[in-house]
Coordinates of C-alpha atoms in Angstrom, one line a residue:
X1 CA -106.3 60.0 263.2
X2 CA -106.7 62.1 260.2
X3 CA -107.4 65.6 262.2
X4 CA -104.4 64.7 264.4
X5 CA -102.1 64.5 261.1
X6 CA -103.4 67.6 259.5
X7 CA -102.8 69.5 263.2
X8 CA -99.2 68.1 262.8
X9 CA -98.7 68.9 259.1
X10 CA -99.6 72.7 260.1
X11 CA -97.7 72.9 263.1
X12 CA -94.6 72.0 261.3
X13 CA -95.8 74.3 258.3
X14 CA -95.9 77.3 261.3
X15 CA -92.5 76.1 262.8
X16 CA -90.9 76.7 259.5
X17 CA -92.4 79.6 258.8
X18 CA -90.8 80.9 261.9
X19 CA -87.5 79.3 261.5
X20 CA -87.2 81.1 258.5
X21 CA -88.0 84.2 259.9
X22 CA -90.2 87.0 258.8
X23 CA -91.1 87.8 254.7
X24 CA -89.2 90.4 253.2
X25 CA -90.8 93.6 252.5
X26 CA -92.3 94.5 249.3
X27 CA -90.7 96.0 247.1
X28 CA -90.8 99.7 246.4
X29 CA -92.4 100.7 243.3
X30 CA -90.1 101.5 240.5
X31 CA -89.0 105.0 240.0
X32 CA -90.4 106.9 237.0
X33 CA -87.7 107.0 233.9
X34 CA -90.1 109.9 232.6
X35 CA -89.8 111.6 235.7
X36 CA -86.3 111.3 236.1
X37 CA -85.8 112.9 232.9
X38 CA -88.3 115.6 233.7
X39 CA -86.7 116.6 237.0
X40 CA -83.0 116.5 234.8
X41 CA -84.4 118.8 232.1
X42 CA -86.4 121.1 234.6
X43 CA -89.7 121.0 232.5
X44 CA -92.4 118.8 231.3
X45 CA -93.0 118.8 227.8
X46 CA -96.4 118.1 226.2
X47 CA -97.4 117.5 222.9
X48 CA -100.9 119.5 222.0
X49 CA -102.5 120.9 218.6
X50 CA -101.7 124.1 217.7
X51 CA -104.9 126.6 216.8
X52 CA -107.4 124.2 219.0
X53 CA -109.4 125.9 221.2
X54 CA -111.1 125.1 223.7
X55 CA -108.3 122.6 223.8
X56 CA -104.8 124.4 223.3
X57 CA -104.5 127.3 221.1
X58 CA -101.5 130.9 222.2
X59 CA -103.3 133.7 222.9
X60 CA -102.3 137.6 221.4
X61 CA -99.4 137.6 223.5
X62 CA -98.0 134.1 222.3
X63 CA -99.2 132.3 225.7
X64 CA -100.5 129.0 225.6
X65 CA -103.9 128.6 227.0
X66 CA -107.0 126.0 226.8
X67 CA -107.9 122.6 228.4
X68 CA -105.2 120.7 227.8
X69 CA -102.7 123.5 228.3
X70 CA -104.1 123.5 232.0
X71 CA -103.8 119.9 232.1
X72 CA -100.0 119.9 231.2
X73 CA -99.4 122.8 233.7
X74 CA -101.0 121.0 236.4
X75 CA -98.1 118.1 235.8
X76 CA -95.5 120.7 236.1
X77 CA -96.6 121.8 239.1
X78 CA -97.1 118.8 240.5
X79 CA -94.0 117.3 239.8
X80 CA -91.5 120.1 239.8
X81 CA -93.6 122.5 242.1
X82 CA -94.3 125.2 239.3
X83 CA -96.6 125.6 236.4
X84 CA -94.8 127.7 234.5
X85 CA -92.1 124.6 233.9
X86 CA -93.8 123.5 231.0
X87 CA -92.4 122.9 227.4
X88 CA -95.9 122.9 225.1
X89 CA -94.5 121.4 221.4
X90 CA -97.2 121.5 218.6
X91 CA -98.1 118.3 216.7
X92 CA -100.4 117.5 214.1
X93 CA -102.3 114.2 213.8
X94 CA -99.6 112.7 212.0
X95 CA -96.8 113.7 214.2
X96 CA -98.4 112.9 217.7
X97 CA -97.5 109.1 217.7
X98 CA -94.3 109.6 216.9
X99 CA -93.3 112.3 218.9
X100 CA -94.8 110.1 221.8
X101 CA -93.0 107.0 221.0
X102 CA -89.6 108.9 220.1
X103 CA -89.4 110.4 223.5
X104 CA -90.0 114.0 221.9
X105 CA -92.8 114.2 224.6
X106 CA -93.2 113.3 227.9
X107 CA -97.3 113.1 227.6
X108 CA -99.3 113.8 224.4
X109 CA -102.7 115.4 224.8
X110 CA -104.0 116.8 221.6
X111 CA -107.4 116.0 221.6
X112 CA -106.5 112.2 221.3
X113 CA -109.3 109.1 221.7
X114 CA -108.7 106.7 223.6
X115 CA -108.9 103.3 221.2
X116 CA -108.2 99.9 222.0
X117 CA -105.4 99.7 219.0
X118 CA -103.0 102.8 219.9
X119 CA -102.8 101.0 223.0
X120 CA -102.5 97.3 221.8
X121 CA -100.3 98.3 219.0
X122 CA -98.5 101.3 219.1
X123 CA -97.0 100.8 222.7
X124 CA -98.9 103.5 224.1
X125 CA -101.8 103.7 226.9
X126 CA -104.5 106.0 227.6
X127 CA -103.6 108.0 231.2
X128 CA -107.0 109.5 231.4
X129 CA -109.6 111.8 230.0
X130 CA -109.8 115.2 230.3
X131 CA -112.8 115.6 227.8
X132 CA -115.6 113.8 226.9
X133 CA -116.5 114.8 223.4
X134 CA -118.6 113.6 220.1
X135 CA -117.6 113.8 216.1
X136 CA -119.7 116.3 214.7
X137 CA -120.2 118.1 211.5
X138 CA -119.9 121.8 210.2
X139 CA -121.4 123.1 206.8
X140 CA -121.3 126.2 204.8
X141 CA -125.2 127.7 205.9
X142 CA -125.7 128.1 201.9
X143 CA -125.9 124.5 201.0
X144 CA -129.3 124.4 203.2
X145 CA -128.4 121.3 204.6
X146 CA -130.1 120.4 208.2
X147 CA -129.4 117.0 208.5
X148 CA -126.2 114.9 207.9
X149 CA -127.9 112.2 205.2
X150 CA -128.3 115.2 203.4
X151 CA -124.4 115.7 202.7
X152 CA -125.2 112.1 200.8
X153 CA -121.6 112.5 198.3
X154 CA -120.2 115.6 200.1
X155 CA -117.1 116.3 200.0
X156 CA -115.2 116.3 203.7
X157 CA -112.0 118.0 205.3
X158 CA -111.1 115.6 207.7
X159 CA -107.1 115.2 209.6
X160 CA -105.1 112.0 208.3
X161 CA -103.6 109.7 211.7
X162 CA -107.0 110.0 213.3
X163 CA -110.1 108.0 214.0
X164 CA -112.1 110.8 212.4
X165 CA -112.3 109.2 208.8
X166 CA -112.5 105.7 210.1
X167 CA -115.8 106.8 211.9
X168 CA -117.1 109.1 209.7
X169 CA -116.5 106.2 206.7
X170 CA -117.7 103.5 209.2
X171 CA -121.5 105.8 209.9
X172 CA -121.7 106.6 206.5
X173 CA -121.4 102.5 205.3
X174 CA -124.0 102.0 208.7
X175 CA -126.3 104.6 206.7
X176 CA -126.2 103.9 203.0
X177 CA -124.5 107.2 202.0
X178 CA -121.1 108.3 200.8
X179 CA -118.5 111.1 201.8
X180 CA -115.9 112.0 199.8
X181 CA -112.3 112.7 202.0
X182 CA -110.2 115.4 201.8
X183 CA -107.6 114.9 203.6
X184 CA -105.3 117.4 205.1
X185 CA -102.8 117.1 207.5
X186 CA -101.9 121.0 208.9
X187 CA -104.8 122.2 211.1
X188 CA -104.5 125.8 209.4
X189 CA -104.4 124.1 205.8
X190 CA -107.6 122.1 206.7
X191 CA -109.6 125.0 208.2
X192 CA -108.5 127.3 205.2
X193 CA -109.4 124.7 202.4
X194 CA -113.0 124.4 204.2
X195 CA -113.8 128.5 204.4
X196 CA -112.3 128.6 200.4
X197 CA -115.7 126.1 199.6
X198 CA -113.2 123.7 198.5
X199 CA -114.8 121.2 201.0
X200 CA -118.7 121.3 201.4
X201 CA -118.3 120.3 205.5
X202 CA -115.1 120.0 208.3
X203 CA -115.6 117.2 210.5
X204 CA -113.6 116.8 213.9
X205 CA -114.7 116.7 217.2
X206 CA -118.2 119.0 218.0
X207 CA -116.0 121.1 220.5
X208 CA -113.2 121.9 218.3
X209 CA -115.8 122.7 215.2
X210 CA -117.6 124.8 218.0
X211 CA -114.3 127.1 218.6
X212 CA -113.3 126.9 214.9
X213 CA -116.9 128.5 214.1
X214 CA -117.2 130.8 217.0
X215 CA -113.9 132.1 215.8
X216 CA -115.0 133.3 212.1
X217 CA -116.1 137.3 211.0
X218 CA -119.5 135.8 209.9
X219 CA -120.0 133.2 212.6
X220 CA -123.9 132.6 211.0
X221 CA -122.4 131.6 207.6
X222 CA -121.6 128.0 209.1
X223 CA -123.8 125.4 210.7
X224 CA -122.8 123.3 212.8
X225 CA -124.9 119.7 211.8
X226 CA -127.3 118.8 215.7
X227 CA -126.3 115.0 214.8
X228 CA -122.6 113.8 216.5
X229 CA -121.4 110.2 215.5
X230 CA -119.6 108.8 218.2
X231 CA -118.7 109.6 221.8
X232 CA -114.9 109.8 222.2
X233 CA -112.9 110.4 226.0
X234 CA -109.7 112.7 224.7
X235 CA -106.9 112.8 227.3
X236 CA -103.1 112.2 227.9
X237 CA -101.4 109.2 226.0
X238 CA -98.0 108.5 227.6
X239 CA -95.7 105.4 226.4
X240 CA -96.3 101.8 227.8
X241 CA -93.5 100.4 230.3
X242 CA -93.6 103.5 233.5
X243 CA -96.0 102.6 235.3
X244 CA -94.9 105.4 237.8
X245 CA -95.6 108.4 235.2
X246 CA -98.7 106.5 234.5
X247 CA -99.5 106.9 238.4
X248 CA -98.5 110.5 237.8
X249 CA -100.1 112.1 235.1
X250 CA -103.7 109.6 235.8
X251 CA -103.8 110.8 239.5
X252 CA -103.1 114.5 239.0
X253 CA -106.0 114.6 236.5
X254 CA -108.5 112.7 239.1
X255 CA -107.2 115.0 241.8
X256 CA -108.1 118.0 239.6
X257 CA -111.7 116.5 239.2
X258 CA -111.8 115.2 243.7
X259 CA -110.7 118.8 244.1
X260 CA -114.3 119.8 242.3
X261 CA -116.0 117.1 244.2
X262 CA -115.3 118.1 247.3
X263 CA -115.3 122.2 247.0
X264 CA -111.6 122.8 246.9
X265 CA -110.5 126.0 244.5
X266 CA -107.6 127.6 243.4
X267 CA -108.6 130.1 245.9
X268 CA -109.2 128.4 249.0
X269 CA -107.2 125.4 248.9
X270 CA -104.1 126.8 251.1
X271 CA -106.7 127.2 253.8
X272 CA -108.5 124.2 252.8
X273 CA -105.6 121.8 253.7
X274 CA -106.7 122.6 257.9
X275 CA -110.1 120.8 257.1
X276 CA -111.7 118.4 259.2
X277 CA -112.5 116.6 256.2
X278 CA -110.0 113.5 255.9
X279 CA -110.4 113.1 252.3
X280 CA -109.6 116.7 251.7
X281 CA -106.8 116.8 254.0
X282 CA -105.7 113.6 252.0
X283 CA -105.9 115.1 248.6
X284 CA -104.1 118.0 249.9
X285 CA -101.4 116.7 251.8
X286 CA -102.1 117.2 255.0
X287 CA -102.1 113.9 256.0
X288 CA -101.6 110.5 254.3
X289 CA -98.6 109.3 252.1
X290 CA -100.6 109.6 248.3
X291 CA -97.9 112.2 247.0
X292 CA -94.8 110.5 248.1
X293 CA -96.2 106.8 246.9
X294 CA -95.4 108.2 243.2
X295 CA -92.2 109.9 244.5
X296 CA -93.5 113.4 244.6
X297 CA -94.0 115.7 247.3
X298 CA -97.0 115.4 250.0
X299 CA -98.1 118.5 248.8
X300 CA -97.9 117.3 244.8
X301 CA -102.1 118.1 244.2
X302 CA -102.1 120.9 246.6
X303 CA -99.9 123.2 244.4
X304 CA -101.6 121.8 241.2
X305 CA -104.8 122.9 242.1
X306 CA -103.5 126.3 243.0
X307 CA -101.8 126.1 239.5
X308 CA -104.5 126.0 237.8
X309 CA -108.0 125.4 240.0
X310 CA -110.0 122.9 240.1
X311 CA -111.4 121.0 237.0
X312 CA -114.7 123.2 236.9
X313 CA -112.9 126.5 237.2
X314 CA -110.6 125.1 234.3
X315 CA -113.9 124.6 232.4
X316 CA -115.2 127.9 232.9
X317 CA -111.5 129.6 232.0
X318 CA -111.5 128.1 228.9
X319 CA -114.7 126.3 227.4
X320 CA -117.6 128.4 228.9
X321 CA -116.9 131.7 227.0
X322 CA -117.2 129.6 223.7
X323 CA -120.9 129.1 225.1
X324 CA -120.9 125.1 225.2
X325 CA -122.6 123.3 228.3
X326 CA -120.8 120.7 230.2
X327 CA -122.8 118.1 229.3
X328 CA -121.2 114.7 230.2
X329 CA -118.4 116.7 231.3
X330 CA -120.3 117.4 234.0
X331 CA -119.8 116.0 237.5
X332 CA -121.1 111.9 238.2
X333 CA -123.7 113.5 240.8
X334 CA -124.8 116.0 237.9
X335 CA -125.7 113.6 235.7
X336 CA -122.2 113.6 233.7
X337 CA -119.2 111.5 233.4
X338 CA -116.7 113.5 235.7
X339 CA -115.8 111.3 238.9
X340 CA -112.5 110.6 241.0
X341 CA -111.9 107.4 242.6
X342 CA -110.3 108.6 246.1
X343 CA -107.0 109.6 246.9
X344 CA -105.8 107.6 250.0

């Protein structure tokens, strides 16, 4: 008696199911605001440090060039179909948040961590790393120090806005010594109080400190500490509430990085897009709907990667001729920390 009830009660669940017809579609996802606004203005602008190599730094004819440069580029070309629609606006570690949050910038890169607090509390979220780096140490050669416990009551140049101080203070209270701050806001200020002796070491990230070294007349007359302190993903902050230009700027990033995986270059992509390969006719638009599910064009990661190559070929533009391995920057099959979930 029970079974033939529960047949009934379903049967009449079905029948008005039916009578009601079929459920409405889902409904689109929402439109990007940012990318509105981008399309309106004709350029993507990007918040990066100014004199940060391997990062963002203009070269001798006033062009921008370095890791994060490529990374804005990439957006422009994937979203407005050319990398030259850029807008790159310097910021220093006090002026990146708030150039974020104002709308000043449509994606801030500038070597920023990714931290649980300028997510949960300043209305921003972490888009994805283009950079795996470490907080390291540089010292003038003549102080003879090897180690960091030797800088015991050192004085530091170290950026305000930043989780540099909090982690330098945080290892120094771990490991019974002190450090003395000096903080300084304007990247040129900081570098050039550092050379003048006024500080006895520059701490920032190990890459940066590698560039700023590499950079000097007397190269030798710095040491860069072997010890780094913490291990920090930079990347592109954008503003909490589009989830759309959050699709955006994450999956041009990851498509940069698949592109790698899967052998696809600047060069060769045009041709590449006739592979057999699904997943690389995917990521290249030639079959699939991945570029128009964000409200771009199917070819969106196609003309970014002839923008600017792939995310190995952007490594060796800009970070190899300052001599640094890849390190966990290297692919997830190399042993690194480089992977792309797939496009599809």
């Amino acid at each position: 008696m029970t079974l033939r009830k529960t047949a009934l009660a379903l049967a009449g669940l079905c029948f008005g199911m039916l009578a009601a017809g079929p459920a409405p579609a889902a409904d689109p996802p929402t439109a990007s605001r940012t990318l509105a606004g981008i399309r309106a203005r004709g350029s993507v602008v990007c918040g990066v440090q100014n004199d940060n190599p391997p990062f963002s730094l203009p070269d001798s004819q006033g062009q921008w060039r370095g890791m994060d440069v490529d990374s804005c580029r990439a957006l422009a070309a994937a979203t407005l179909g050319d990398a030259a629609k850029v807008t790159i606006r310097p910021i220093t570690g006090l002026t990146r948040f708030p150039s974020l949050q104002s709308g000043e910038v449509d994606v801030l890169f500038g070597s920023t961590t990714w931290t649980t607090t300028r997510e949960s509390a300043l209305g921003l979220i972490f888009a994805g790393a283009n950079y795996y780096s470490g907080q390291g140490f540089l010292v003038h050669s003549r102080l003879g120090v090897k180690t960091l416990k030797e800088l015991d009551g050192a004085s530091v140049c170290v950026p305000p806005g930043s989780t540099t101080e909090l982690i330098m203070q945080d290892w120094a209270r771990k490991n019974g010594v002190s450090f003395q701050p000096v903080v300084i806001d304007d990247p040129n200020q900081i570098q050039s109080t550092f050379l003048s002796g006024r500080c006895d070491a520059f701490t920032r990230d190990l890459t940066g400190l590698s560039g700023f070294r590499s950079r000097q007349g007397k190269p030798e007359a710095y040491t860069l500490l072997p010890e780094f302190i913490s291990m920090e993903p930079l990347g592109a902050f954008i503003r909490k509430g589009d989830d759309g230009w959050l699709d955006i700027v994450r999956w041009t990033q990851l498509a940069l990085v698949a592109a790698e995986q899967m052998g696809v270059t600047a060069g060769n992509a045009a041709d590449q897009a006739a592979s057999a390969n699904p997943d690389i006719r995917r990521l290249l638009g030639a079959e699939g709907e991945v570029g128009p599910s964000m409200g771009l064009e199917k070819g969106w990661a196609l003309a970014a990667i002839r923008a600017v190559g792939n995310y190995g070929e952007m490594w060796e533009r800009n970070v190899r001729p300052m001599g640094l391995e890849r390190g966990n920057n290297r692919l997830w099959d190399q042993g690194g920390l480089m992977f792309a979930p797939p496009l599809r």
